[in-house]
CSV table of C-alpha atoms in Angstrom, one decimal:
chain,number,residue,atom,x,y,z
A,51,GLN,CA,5.7,3.8,-8.5
A,52,VAL,CA,2.6,1.5,-8.6
A,53,PHE,CA,1.4,3.2,-5.2
A,54,LEU,CA,1.6,6.9,-6.6
A,55,ALA,CA,0.1,6.0,-9.9
A,56,ALA,CA,-2.8,4.1,-8.4
A,57,LEU,CA,-3.3,7.2,-6.0
A,58,LEU,CA,-3.2,9.7,-8.7
A,59,LEU,CA,-5.8,8.0,-10.6
A,60,VAL,CA,-8.0,7.6,-7.5
A,61,LEU,CA,-7.7,11.4,-7.3
A,62,VAL,CA,-8.2,12.1,-10.9
A,63,LEU,CA,-11.2,9.8,-11.1
A,64,LYS,CA,-12.5,11.3,-7.9
A,65,LEU,CA,-13.1,8.0,-6.1
A,66,ASP,CA,-14.1,9.0,-2.5
A,67,ASP,CA,-14.0,5.7,-1.1
A,68,PRO,CA,-12.8,5.5,2.6
A,69,GLY,CA,-11.3,2.1,1.9
A,70,PHE,CA,-8.6,3.6,-0.5
A,71,VAL,CA,-7.6,6.1,2.3
A,72,PHE,CA,-7.4,3.0,4.9
A,73,LEU,CA,-5.4,1.0,2.5
A,74,ALA,CA,-3.3,3.8,1.6
A,75,TRP,CA,-2.2,4.8,5.1
A,76,GLY,CA,-1.8,1.0,6.0
A,77,PHE,CA,0.6,0.9,2.9
A,78,VAL,CA,2.7,3.8,4.1
A,79,ALA,CA,2.8,2.7,7.6
A,80,ALA,CA,4.0,-0.9,6.9
A,81,ARG,CA,6.6,0.9,4.5
A,82,VAL,CA,7.7,3.2,7.5
A,83,ILE,CA,7.9,-0.2,9.7
A,84,HIS,CA,9.7,-2.1,7.2
A,85,SER,CA,12.3,0.5,6.9
A,86,LEU,CA,12.6,0.6,10.8
A,87,VAL,CA,13.1,-3.3,11.1
A,88,HIS,CA,15.6,-2.8,8.3
A,89,LEU,CA,17.6,0.0,9.9
A,90,SER,CA,17.2,-1.8,13.6
A,91,PHE,CA,17.5,-5.5,14.2
A,92,ASN,CA,17.1,-6.5,10.6
A,93,LYS,CA,15.6,-10.0,11.1
A,94,VAL,CA,14.2,-11.4,7.8
A,95,LEU,CA,11.1,-12.9,9.1
A,96,PRO,CA,9.6,-9.5,10.6
A,97,ARG,CA,10.8,-7.5,7.9
A,98,PHE,CA,9.3,-10.0,5.3
A,99,THR,CA,5.9,-10.0,7.5
A,100,VAL,CA,5.8,-6.5,7.1
A,101,PHE,CA,6.6,-6.3,3.4
A,102,LEU,CA,3.6,-9.0,2.9
A,103,VAL,CA,1.3,-6.5,5.0
A,104,ALA,CA,2.5,-3.5,2.5
A,105,THR,CA,2.1,-5.8,-0.5
A,106,ALA,CA,-1.5,-6.9,0.5
A,107,CYS,CA,-2.6,-3.1,0.9
A,108,LEU,CA,-1.0,-2.2,-2.4
A,109,PHE,CA,-2.9,-5.2,-4.0
A,110,GLY,CA,-5.9,-4.0,-2.2
A,111,ILE,CA,-5.9,-0.4,-3.6
A,112,VAL,CA,-5.1,-1.8,-7.2
A,113,GLY,CA,-8.0,-4.3,-6.8
A,114,LYS,CA,-10.4,-1.7,-5.7
A,115,LEU,CA,-9.2,0.7,-8.3
A,116,ALA,CA,-9.8,-1.9,-11.3
A,117,LEU,CA,-13.3,-2.5,-10.0
A,118,ALA,CA,-14.1,1.0,-9.7
A,119,ILE,CA,-13.1,1.4,-13.4
A,120,LEU,CA,-14.8,-1.6,-14.4
A,121,MET,CA,-18.0,-0.7,-12.8
A,122,SER,CA,-18.2,2.7,-14.2
């Protein structure tokens, strides 16, 4: 839900930073890979690593959004 809310705010505030697009696609790709690992061999370490990548992308989106709101 945080991902959707953050991207909705990006759209409403008309923030056209390519970093948001890169981080959003990174988050989506990491979640897809996380699901594939879970459904296939389901080893904890690779799954957790991909989860951390997705979380880092989400923190990046929220951080950039917070900075954009504070700077406006």
